[in-house]
Coordinates of C-alpha atoms and ligand atoms in Angstrom, one line a residue:
X1 CA -72.5 184.4 135.5
X2 CA -71.9 187.3 137.8
X3 CA -69.7 189.8 136.0
X4 CA -71.0 191.9 133.2
X5 CA -69.5 191.7 129.8
X6 CA -66.4 193.8 129.8
X7 CA -67.1 196.4 127.3
X8 CA -70.8 196.1 126.8
X9 CA -72.1 193.9 124.1
X10 CA -70.5 195.7 121.2
X11 CA -68.1 193.5 119.3
X12 CA -65.3 194.7 117.3
X13 CA -65.2 193.1 113.9
X14 CA -62.0 191.5 114.1
X15 CA -62.9 189.8 117.4
X16 CA -66.3 188.5 116.2
X17 CA -64.6 186.3 113.8
X18 CA -63.4 184.1 116.5
X19 CA -66.6 183.6 118.3
X20 CA -67.0 180.0 117.5
X21 CA -70.0 177.8 118.3
X22 CA -68.1 176.8 121.4
X23 CA -67.8 180.2 122.7
X24 CA -71.3 181.4 121.7
X25 CA -72.6 178.4 123.5
X26 CA -71.5 180.1 126.6
X27 CA -72.9 183.6 125.8
X28 CA -71.6 186.6 124.0
X29 CA -70.0 187.6 127.4
X30 CA -66.7 186.2 126.1
X31 CA -66.7 188.5 123.2
X32 CA -64.5 191.2 124.7
X33 CA -61.8 188.7 125.9
X34 CA -61.5 186.6 122.8
X35 CA -58.7 187.5 120.4
X36 CA -57.1 185.4 117.9
X37 CA -54.4 187.9 117.2
X38 CA -51.2 188.3 119.4
X39 CA -50.6 191.4 121.4
X40 CA -47.4 193.3 120.5
X41 CA -46.5 196.9 121.2
X42 CA -50.0 197.6 122.4
X43 CA -51.6 196.3 119.1
X44 CA -53.6 193.3 118.3
X45 CA -51.7 191.9 115.4
X46 CA -52.1 188.8 113.2
X47 CA -49.5 186.3 112.3
X48 CA -47.3 187.6 109.4
X49 CA -48.1 184.5 107.5
X50 CA -51.7 185.0 108.1
X51 CA -51.9 181.5 109.5
X52 CA -54.0 180.4 112.5
X53 CA -53.9 177.2 114.7
X54 CA -56.8 175.7 116.4
X55 CA -57.5 175.4 120.1
X56 CA -59.7 172.5 121.2
X57 CA -61.7 171.8 124.2
X58 CA -60.2 168.6 125.8
X59 CA -63.6 167.6 127.1
X60 CA -65.2 167.2 123.9
X61 CA -62.7 167.8 121.0
X62 CA -64.7 170.8 119.9
X63 CA -62.7 173.7 118.4
X64 CA -62.9 176.6 120.9
X65 CA -61.3 179.0 118.4
X66 CA -58.1 179.7 116.5
X67 CA -55.2 182.0 117.2
X68 CA -52.3 183.5 115.3
X69 CA -49.5 181.2 114.5
X70 CA -46.6 183.5 115.0
X71 CA -43.0 182.9 114.2
X72 CA -39.7 184.6 114.6
X73 CA -40.6 187.7 112.8
X74 CA -43.4 188.6 115.2
X75 CA -41.3 187.4 118.2
X76 CA -38.7 189.8 117.2
X77 CA -41.3 192.7 116.9
X78 CA -42.6 191.8 120.4
X79 CA -39.0 191.8 121.9
X80 CA -38.3 195.1 120.1
X81 CA -41.5 196.6 121.5
X82 CA -40.6 195.4 124.9
X83 CA -37.2 196.8 124.6
X84 CA -38.5 200.1 123.5
X85 CA -41.1 200.2 126.2
X86 CA -38.4 199.3 128.8
X87 CA -36.6 202.6 128.2
X88 CA -39.4 204.5 129.7
X89 CA -41.0 201.9 131.9
X90 CA -38.0 201.5 134.2
X91 CA -38.0 205.3 134.8
X92 CA -41.5 205.1 136.3
X93 CA -41.9 205.3 140.0
X94 CA -42.6 202.1 142.1
X95 CA -45.9 203.8 143.1
X96 CA -47.0 204.3 139.4
X97 CA -46.3 200.7 138.7
X98 CA -48.0 199.6 141.7
X99 CA -51.1 201.5 140.8
X100 CA -51.2 199.9 137.4
X101 CA -50.7 196.6 138.8
X102 CA -53.5 197.1 141.2
X103 CA -55.8 198.2 138.3
X104 CA -54.9 195.0 136.4
X105 CA -55.7 193.1 139.6
X106 CA -59.2 194.9 140.0
X107 CA -60.1 194.0 136.4
X108 CA -59.1 190.4 136.6
X109 CA -61.2 190.2 139.8
X110 CA -64.2 192.0 138.2
X111 CA -64.1 189.6 135.3
X112 CA -63.3 186.5 137.2
X113 CA -66.3 184.6 136.1
X114 CA -65.8 185.1 132.4
X115 CA -62.1 184.4 132.6
X116 CA -62.8 181.2 134.5
X117 CA -65.3 179.9 132.0
X118 CA -62.9 180.7 129.1
X119 CA -60.3 178.8 131.0
X120 CA -62.5 175.7 131.3
X121 CA -63.1 175.7 127.6
X122 CA -59.5 175.6 126.7
X123 CA -58.0 173.7 129.6
X124 CA -60.8 171.4 130.6
X125 CA -60.4 172.0 134.3
X126 CA -63.5 172.0 136.5
X127 CA -65.1 175.5 136.8
X128 CA -64.6 175.6 140.5
X129 CA -60.9 175.0 140.1
X130 CA -60.7 177.6 137.2
X131 CA -62.4 180.2 139.5
X132 CA -59.8 179.2 142.2
X133 CA -57.1 179.7 139.7
X134 CA -58.2 183.2 138.6
X135 CA -58.3 184.2 142.3
X136 CA -54.7 182.6 142.8
X137 CA -53.5 184.3 139.6
X138 CA -54.9 187.7 140.4
X139 CA -53.4 187.5 144.0
X140 CA -49.9 187.7 142.3
X141 CA -50.9 191.0 140.7
X142 CA -52.2 192.2 144.0
X143 CA -49.3 191.1 145.9
X144 CA -46.7 192.5 143.4
X145 CA -48.6 195.8 143.3
X146 CA -47.8 195.9 147.2
X147 CA -44.2 194.5 146.8
X148 CA -43.2 197.0 144.0
X149 CA -43.0 199.7 146.7
X150 CA -40.8 197.6 149.0
X151 CA -37.7 197.0 146.6
X152 CA -35.0 198.3 148.9
X153 CA -31.3 199.0 148.5
X154 CA -28.6 199.0 151.1
X155 CA -25.9 201.2 152.6
X156 CA -22.7 199.4 153.6
X157 CA -20.1 200.5 156.0
X158 CA -17.2 201.7 153.9
X159 CA -13.8 200.6 154.9
X160 CA -12.3 204.1 154.1
X161 CA -13.6 207.5 155.0
X162 CA -13.2 208.9 151.5
X163 CA -15.9 206.6 150.0
X164 CA -19.5 205.8 150.6
X165 CA -20.9 202.5 149.3
X166 CA -24.4 201.9 148.3
X167 CA -26.3 199.1 146.6
X168 CA -29.6 199.8 144.7
X169 CA -31.7 197.4 142.8
X170 CA -32.4 197.9 139.1
X171 CA -34.7 196.1 136.8
X172 CA -32.8 193.6 134.5
X173 CA -34.7 194.6 131.3
X174 CA -36.9 192.5 128.9
X175 CA -38.0 189.3 130.4
X176 CA -39.2 186.4 128.2
X177 CA -41.8 184.2 129.7
X178 CA -42.8 180.7 128.4
X179 CA -45.8 179.3 130.3
X180 CA -47.7 176.1 130.5
X181 CA -51.2 175.0 129.9
X182 CA -52.0 173.6 133.4
X183 CA -52.4 177.1 135.0
X184 CA -53.0 179.3 131.9
X185 CA -53.5 182.4 134.1
X186 CA -51.5 182.1 137.3
X187 CA -48.2 181.2 135.6
X188 CA -48.3 184.4 133.6
X189 CA -49.4 186.7 136.5
X190 CA -46.8 185.1 138.9
X191 CA -44.1 186.0 136.5
X192 CA -45.4 189.2 134.9
X193 CA -46.6 190.7 138.2
X194 CA -43.1 190.5 139.7
X195 CA -41.4 191.7 136.5
X196 CA -43.5 194.7 136.2
X197 CA -43.2 195.5 139.8
X198 CA -39.4 195.5 139.4
X199 CA -39.6 197.8 136.3
X200 CA -39.1 195.0 133.6
X201 CA -41.1 194.6 130.5
X202 CA -42.2 191.2 129.1
X203 CA -42.8 189.0 126.2
X204 CA -45.1 186.1 127.1
X205 CA -45.4 182.9 124.9
X206 CA -48.4 180.9 126.4
X207 CA -48.9 177.2 125.8
X208 CA -50.5 176.4 122.5
X209 CA -53.3 174.5 124.2
X210 CA -54.4 177.6 126.3
X211 CA -53.6 180.9 124.5
X212 CA -57.1 182.5 125.0
X213 CA -56.5 183.0 128.9
X214 CA -53.2 184.7 128.1
X215 CA -54.8 187.1 125.5
X216 CA -57.6 187.8 127.9
X217 CA -55.1 188.9 130.4
X218 CA -53.3 191.1 127.9
X219 CA -56.7 192.6 127.0
X220 CA -57.2 193.5 130.8
X221 CA -53.6 194.8 131.0
X222 CA -54.4 197.2 128.1
X223 CA -57.6 198.3 129.8
X224 CA -55.8 198.7 133.0
X225 CA -53.6 201.4 131.4
X226 CA -50.3 199.5 131.3
X227 CA -48.3 201.2 128.5
X228 CA -48.0 199.6 125.2
X229 CA -45.0 197.1 124.9
X230 CA -44.7 196.6 128.7
X231 CA -46.8 193.3 128.2
X232 CA -46.6 191.4 124.9
X233 CA -48.1 188.1 124.0
X234 CA -46.9 186.0 121.1
X235 CA -48.8 182.9 120.2
X236 CA -47.4 180.0 118.4
X237 CA -48.3 176.4 117.3
X238 CA -46.3 173.5 118.6
X239 CA -44.5 173.6 115.3
X240 CA -43.4 177.2 115.5
X241 CA -42.6 177.0 119.2
X242 CA -39.0 175.9 119.1
X243 CA -38.0 178.8 116.8
X244 CA -39.9 181.4 118.8
X245 CA -38.5 180.0 122.0
X246 CA -34.9 180.0 120.7
X247 CA -35.2 183.7 119.8
X248 CA -36.8 184.5 123.1
X249 CA -33.7 183.0 124.8
X250 CA -30.9 184.3 122.4
X251 CA -32.0 187.9 121.5
X252 CA -29.4 190.3 122.8
X253 CA -32.4 192.5 123.7
X254 CA -33.7 189.9 126.2
X255 CA -32.3 190.0 129.7
X256 CA -33.8 186.9 131.2
X257 CA -35.9 183.9 130.5
X258 CA -38.6 182.6 132.9
X259 CA -40.2 179.2 132.2
X260 CA -42.7 176.9 133.9
X261 CA -43.0 173.5 132.2
X262 CA -41.4 170.2 131.6
X263 CA -37.9 169.4 132.7
X264 CA -36.8 168.7 129.1
X265 CA -37.8 171.9 127.8
X266 CA -36.4 173.7 130.7
X267 CA -33.0 172.1 130.1
X268 CA -33.2 173.1 126.5
X269 CA -33.9 176.7 127.4
X270 CA -31.1 176.6 130.0
X271 CA -28.8 175.7 127.2
X272 CA -30.1 178.4 124.9
X273 CA -29.6 181.0 127.5
X274 CA -26.0 179.9 128.2
X275 CA -24.6 181.6 125.1
X276 CA -25.9 185.1 126.2
X277 CA -25.4 184.4 129.9
X278 CA -29.0 185.3 130.5
X279 CA -30.8 185.5 133.9
X280 CA -32.9 182.3 134.1
X281 CA -35.8 181.2 136.2
X282 CA -37.0 177.7 135.8
X283 CA -39.9 176.0 137.5
X284 CA -39.8 172.4 136.1
X285 CA -41.3 169.0 136.8
X286 CA -41.6 167.3 140.2
X287 CA -42.0 163.8 141.6
X288 CA -43.5 164.8 144.8
X289 CA -43.5 162.1 147.8
X290 CA -46.5 162.1 150.0
X291 CA -45.6 160.2 153.3
X292 CA -48.1 159.1 155.8
X293 CA -46.4 158.0 159.0
X294 CA -48.0 155.8 161.8
X295 CA -48.6 158.9 163.9
X296 CA -50.6 160.7 161.3
X297 CA -54.2 161.6 161.4
X298 CA -55.3 159.2 158.7
X299 CA -58.5 161.3 158.0
X300 CA -56.4 164.4 157.4
X301 CA -53.9 162.6 155.4
X302 CA -56.7 161.3 153.0
X303 CA -58.0 164.7 152.8
X304 CA -54.7 166.2 152.0
X305 CA -54.0 163.6 149.3
X306 CA -57.3 164.1 147.5
X307 CA -56.5 167.8 147.0
X308 CA -52.8 167.1 146.2
X309 CA -53.7 164.5 143.8
X310 CA -56.8 165.3 142.1
X311 CA -56.5 169.2 141.5
X312 CA -56.4 169.7 137.8
X313 CA -56.8 165.9 137.3
X314 CA -53.3 165.4 138.9
X315 CA -51.8 167.8 136.1
X316 CA -49.8 170.0 138.4
X317 CA -46.1 170.0 139.0
X318 CA -46.7 169.8 142.7
X319 CA -49.2 167.0 142.5
X320 CA -48.5 164.1 145.0
X321 CA -46.8 161.5 142.8
X322 CA -45.3 158.9 145.1
X323 CA -47.4 157.9 148.1
X324 CA -45.6 156.1 151.0
X325 CA -47.6 154.8 153.7
X326 CA -46.2 153.3 157.0
X327 CA -47.2 149.7 157.7
X328 CA -49.1 150.5 160.9
X329 CA -51.8 152.6 159.1
X330 CA -51.4 151.3 155.5
X331 CA -54.6 149.3 155.4
X332 CA -56.6 151.8 157.3
X333 CA -55.3 154.6 154.8
X334 CA -56.0 152.6 151.7
X335 CA -59.7 151.8 152.9
X336 CA -60.3 155.4 153.7
X337 CA -58.7 156.8 150.6
X338 CA -60.8 154.4 148.4
X339 CA -63.9 155.4 150.0
X340 CA -63.0 159.2 149.4
X341 CA -62.1 158.7 145.8
X342 CA -65.3 156.7 145.2
X343 CA -67.4 159.5 147.0
X344 CA -65.7 162.6 146.0
X345 CA -64.5 162.3 142.5
X346 CA -67.0 163.0 139.7
X347 CA -65.4 162.8 136.3
X348 CA -66.8 164.9 133.4
X349 CA -66.8 168.2 131.4
X350 CA -65.5 170.8 133.7
X351 CA -68.3 173.1 132.7
X352 CA -70.9 170.7 134.4
X353 CA -72.0 171.3 137.9
X354 CA -70.4 169.0 140.5
X355 CA -67.6 167.8 138.3
X356 CA -64.4 167.4 140.1
X357 CA -62.1 165.8 137.7
X358 CA -61.8 167.0 134.0
X359 CA -60.2 165.5 131.0
X360 CA -56.4 165.4 130.6
X361 CA -55.2 168.2 128.3
X362 CA -54.9 166.2 125.1
X363 CA -54.9 162.8 123.7
X364 CA -51.1 162.4 123.8
X365 CA -51.1 163.0 127.6
X366 CA -54.0 160.5 128.1
X367 CA -51.9 157.8 126.2
X368 CA -48.9 158.7 128.4
X369 CA -50.8 158.2 131.5
X370 CA -52.4 154.9 130.3
X371 CA -48.9 153.7 129.4
X372 CA -47.5 154.5 132.7
X373 CA -50.4 152.7 134.5
X374 CA -50.1 149.6 132.2
X375 CA -46.3 149.3 132.7
X376 CA -46.5 149.8 136.4
X377 CA -49.2 147.1 136.6
X378 CA -47.1 144.8 134.3
X379 CA -44.3 145.1 136.8
X380 CA -46.4 143.7 139.5
X381 CA -48.5 146.6 141.0
X382 CA -52.2 145.8 141.9
X383 CA -55.1 147.9 140.6
X384 CA -57.3 148.8 143.7
X385 CA -59.6 151.0 141.5
X386 CA -59.7 152.6 138.0
X387 CA -56.7 151.7 136.0
X388 CA -57.9 152.7 132.5
X389 CA -59.5 155.4 130.2
X390 CA -62.8 156.7 131.3
X391 CA -65.9 156.5 129.2
X392 CA -66.6 160.3 129.7
X393 CA -64.5 161.1 126.4
X394 CA -61.3 160.7 124.5
X395 CA -59.1 162.5 127.1
X396 CA -60.5 161.2 130.3
X397 CA -58.8 158.9 132.7
X398 CA -60.4 157.0 135.6
X399 CA -59.3 157.9 139.1
X400 CA -56.9 155.3 139.9
X401 CA -55.3 153.7 143.0
X402 CA -52.3 151.3 142.6
X403 CA -50.7 149.5 145.6
X404 CA -47.6 147.4 145.8
X405 CA -45.7 150.0 143.7
X406 CA -41.9 150.1 144.1
X407 CA -39.3 152.5 143.1
X408 CA -38.2 150.8 139.9
X409 CA -41.8 151.1 138.5
X410 CA -42.6 153.7 136.1
X411 CA -45.4 155.4 138.1
X412 CA -42.7 156.1 140.9
X413 CA -39.9 157.0 138.5
X414 CA -41.6 159.8 136.6
X415 CA -44.1 162.6 137.0
X416 CA -47.5 161.0 136.1
X417 CA -49.6 164.1 135.4
X418 CA -52.8 162.2 135.8
X419 CA -55.4 161.1 138.4
X420 CA -53.3 158.1 139.5
X421 CA -52.3 157.4 143.0
X422 CA -49.4 154.8 143.4
X423 CA -48.9 153.5 146.8
X424 CA -45.8 151.9 148.5
X425 CA -45.9 150.3 152.0
X426 CA -42.8 151.3 154.2
X427 CA -41.5 150.1 157.6
X428 CA -39.2 152.9 159.0
X429 CA -38.8 156.7 158.8
X430 CA -35.3 156.1 157.3
X431 CA -36.6 153.9 154.6
X432 CA -39.3 156.4 153.7
X433 CA -36.7 159.3 153.6
X434 CA -34.5 157.3 151.3
X435 CA -37.2 156.4 149.0
X436 CA -38.5 159.9 149.0
X437 CA -35.1 161.4 148.2
X438 CA -34.2 158.9 145.5
X439 CA -35.0 161.3 142.7
X440 CA -33.4 163.9 140.5
X441 CA -36.5 166.1 141.2
X442 CA -37.1 168.3 144.3
X443 CA -40.1 170.4 143.8
X444 CA -42.8 169.6 146.5
X445 CA -43.2 167.1 149.1
X446 CA -45.7 166.4 151.6
X447 CA -46.0 164.3 154.8
X448 CA -48.4 163.7 157.6
X449 CA -47.3 163.1 161.3
X450 CA -48.3 164.2 164.7
X451 CA -45.0 163.5 166.3
X452 CA -43.4 166.9 166.7
X453 CA -39.7 165.5 166.7
X454 CA -40.4 163.5 163.7
X455 CA -42.0 166.6 161.9
X456 CA -38.8 168.5 162.3
X457 CA -36.5 165.7 161.3
X458 CA -38.5 164.8 158.2
X459 CA -39.0 168.5 157.3
X460 CA -35.3 169.1 157.5
X461 CA -34.4 165.9 155.5
X462 CA -36.8 166.0 152.6
X463 CA -34.9 167.2 149.5
X464 CA -37.4 169.5 148.0
X465 CA -37.9 173.3 147.7
X466 CA -41.4 173.0 149.4
X467 CA -42.9 170.8 152.0
X468 CA -46.5 170.6 153.1
X469 CA -46.7 169.3 156.7
X470 CA -50.1 167.9 157.4
X471 CA -51.4 170.0 154.5
X472 CA -51.9 169.2 150.8
X473 CA -52.5 172.7 149.3
X474 CA -49.5 174.8 149.8
X475 CA -49.6 177.4 147.0
X476 CA -50.2 181.1 147.8
X477 CA -49.0 184.4 146.4
X478 CA -47.2 185.1 149.7
X479 CA -44.9 182.1 149.5
X480 CA -41.6 181.3 147.7
X481 CA -42.4 178.6 145.1
X482 CA -39.7 176.7 143.5
X483 CA -37.6 173.5 143.5
X484 CA -34.2 172.2 143.8
X485 CA -32.2 169.6 141.8
X486 CA -33.6 169.3 138.3
X487 CA -36.9 170.8 139.4
X488 CA -35.6 174.3 138.9
X489 CA -33.8 177.5 139.7
X490 CA -35.2 180.6 141.3
X491 CA -38.3 181.2 143.3
X492 CA -41.7 182.7 142.2
X493 CA -44.2 184.5 144.5
X494 CA -43.4 186.1 147.9
X495 CA -40.9 188.9 148.1
X496 CA -38.3 186.6 146.7
X497 CA -40.0 186.4 143.5
X498 CA -38.8 189.9 142.5
X499 CA -35.1 189.0 142.9
X500 CA -34.7 187.5 139.5
X501 CA -36.0 190.5 137.8
X502 CA -33.6 192.8 139.4
X503 CA -29.8 193.1 139.7
X504 CA -27.7 194.7 142.4
X505 CA -26.0 197.8 141.3
X506 CA -23.2 198.9 143.4
X507 CA -22.5 202.7 143.6
X508 CA -19.2 203.8 145.0
X509 CA -19.1 207.7 146.0
X510 CA -15.5 208.6 146.2
X511 CA -13.5 211.8 146.9
X512 CA -15.3 212.5 150.1
X513 CA -13.3 214.9 152.2
Ligands
LIG1 P1 -46.0 169.9 128.2 O1 -45.1 168.6 127.5 O2 -46.6 169.4 129.4 O3 -46.7 170.6 127.1 P2 -43.9 171.7 127.9 O4 -42.8 172.0 128.7 O5 -43.7 171.1 126.6 O6 -44.9 170.9 128.7 O7 -44.7 173.0 127.6 C1 -44.6 174.2 128.5 C2 -44.3 175.4 127.6 O8 -43.1 175.2 126.9 C3 -45.3 175.6 126.5 O9 -45.6 177.0 126.3 C4 -44.7 175.0 125.2 O10 -45.2 175.6 124.1 C5 -43.3 175.5 125.5 N1 -42.3 174.8 124.7 C6 -42.2 173.5 124.2 N2 -41.1 173.2 123.6 C7 -40.5 174.3 123.5 C8 -39.3 174.6 122.9 N3 -38.5 173.9 122.1 N4 -38.8 175.9 123.1 C9 -39.5 176.8 123.8 N5 -40.7 176.6 124.4 C10 -41.1 175.3 124.3

């Protein structure tokens, strides 16, 4: 509890309505962040229908609060607001936009603790990880406040003396953003930071499980002085989401759609964008291999896997999903991993001190993970530890290790999104690469080796947008995050994250004597 409450302790009436027992239990400090209305054109607005939908804490099933269940009408209003705001926002200087992004960053940093606690309540992730995500999320605002001023053009060598030829970069316009629940803050800042830096405006539709973090970010954007309509947030229940999403893709006023989420929904959005030939950025599911070669430091590999697997209870698109261990170190690795999991994982409510593995986001995800494990075991895999639901609550799963897993088993075929480590023993580097690349996904990959030739060979050959080499934690604002194959299109973060929000405009100056 370090940061003071944002705007003192005075609550505006409409906000006090959403202070449920769950929120009050953690102090009135949340009051200034908690909105149940959407944020459109600089106003906090309810759903046209007046309907709300509940948001529950996956750790205990308690209702955290309710938010506006918006539909097409409000989405259209948000798109209109973003479109109107764009007409002036794109004329601002990069320096002005940089200053506003920096101010937004400062406010997020200032209120890190409140934002992190709010995130724990709706996402279930351990507090220490929620704090980490706020830092990671704010880093994109900071980074893009800096990058805003480094969007350059080009002067090319004209083939004729009567012409000069120049490329400038222009913002594409209104950007629709649909974001997931596993990183309720950072998946918004990673997109909105780049968009605003480029001179775009945005309409954000957060996941129905975690809208409060998005609305809190909007509150801070408003306080940072970001003009009305530049950032808009539309909240919708799962039922209203398809119609909202469709409009966010099909509206002629929308220039591009940027999505982080499942491959299935990503493909749907890609299709919906085809008709209007929209710019698209997709960051979809992965099925990351994690390879441990005989030459690896087993200790480092175990430490890397603990991070790459158990962060957010395995619910990240870059989680290690298929663990391949070379026969020379297999048994040693397995013993060390088992010891690490036993000693380092503490399952429970993310708000409790010392907890490292929170609940899965909802009961449906828990059932999915349970089924994956059951089917994998039914096909012949062995349970080394865990293997079933955890007694901590309805959405908790035991940290699990399975061995003897093969490519045809479900735990290897699909993204698990849970605290489950399936392991396969392999003999040769060639075999490991063949297995690792035998997927339609290509987001993250990891491997451990101390053999420098092998490091380069494998780094070149792994079919993935990102590879951690002797490292399990690869994300940062400074790096280009994204996948190949069905894992996505485009890159977020780094200087390249701005590319999708701009287009190259060619200017031809003629008649030069
Ligand atoms: P998960 O299944 O893990 O919740 P999703 O891909 O379904 O992952 O969710 C990511 C985001 O996509 C969320 O904001 C969700 O509301 C949104 N979403 C889900 N279905 C659709 C859809 N048909 N159109 C637009 N957005 C959708």
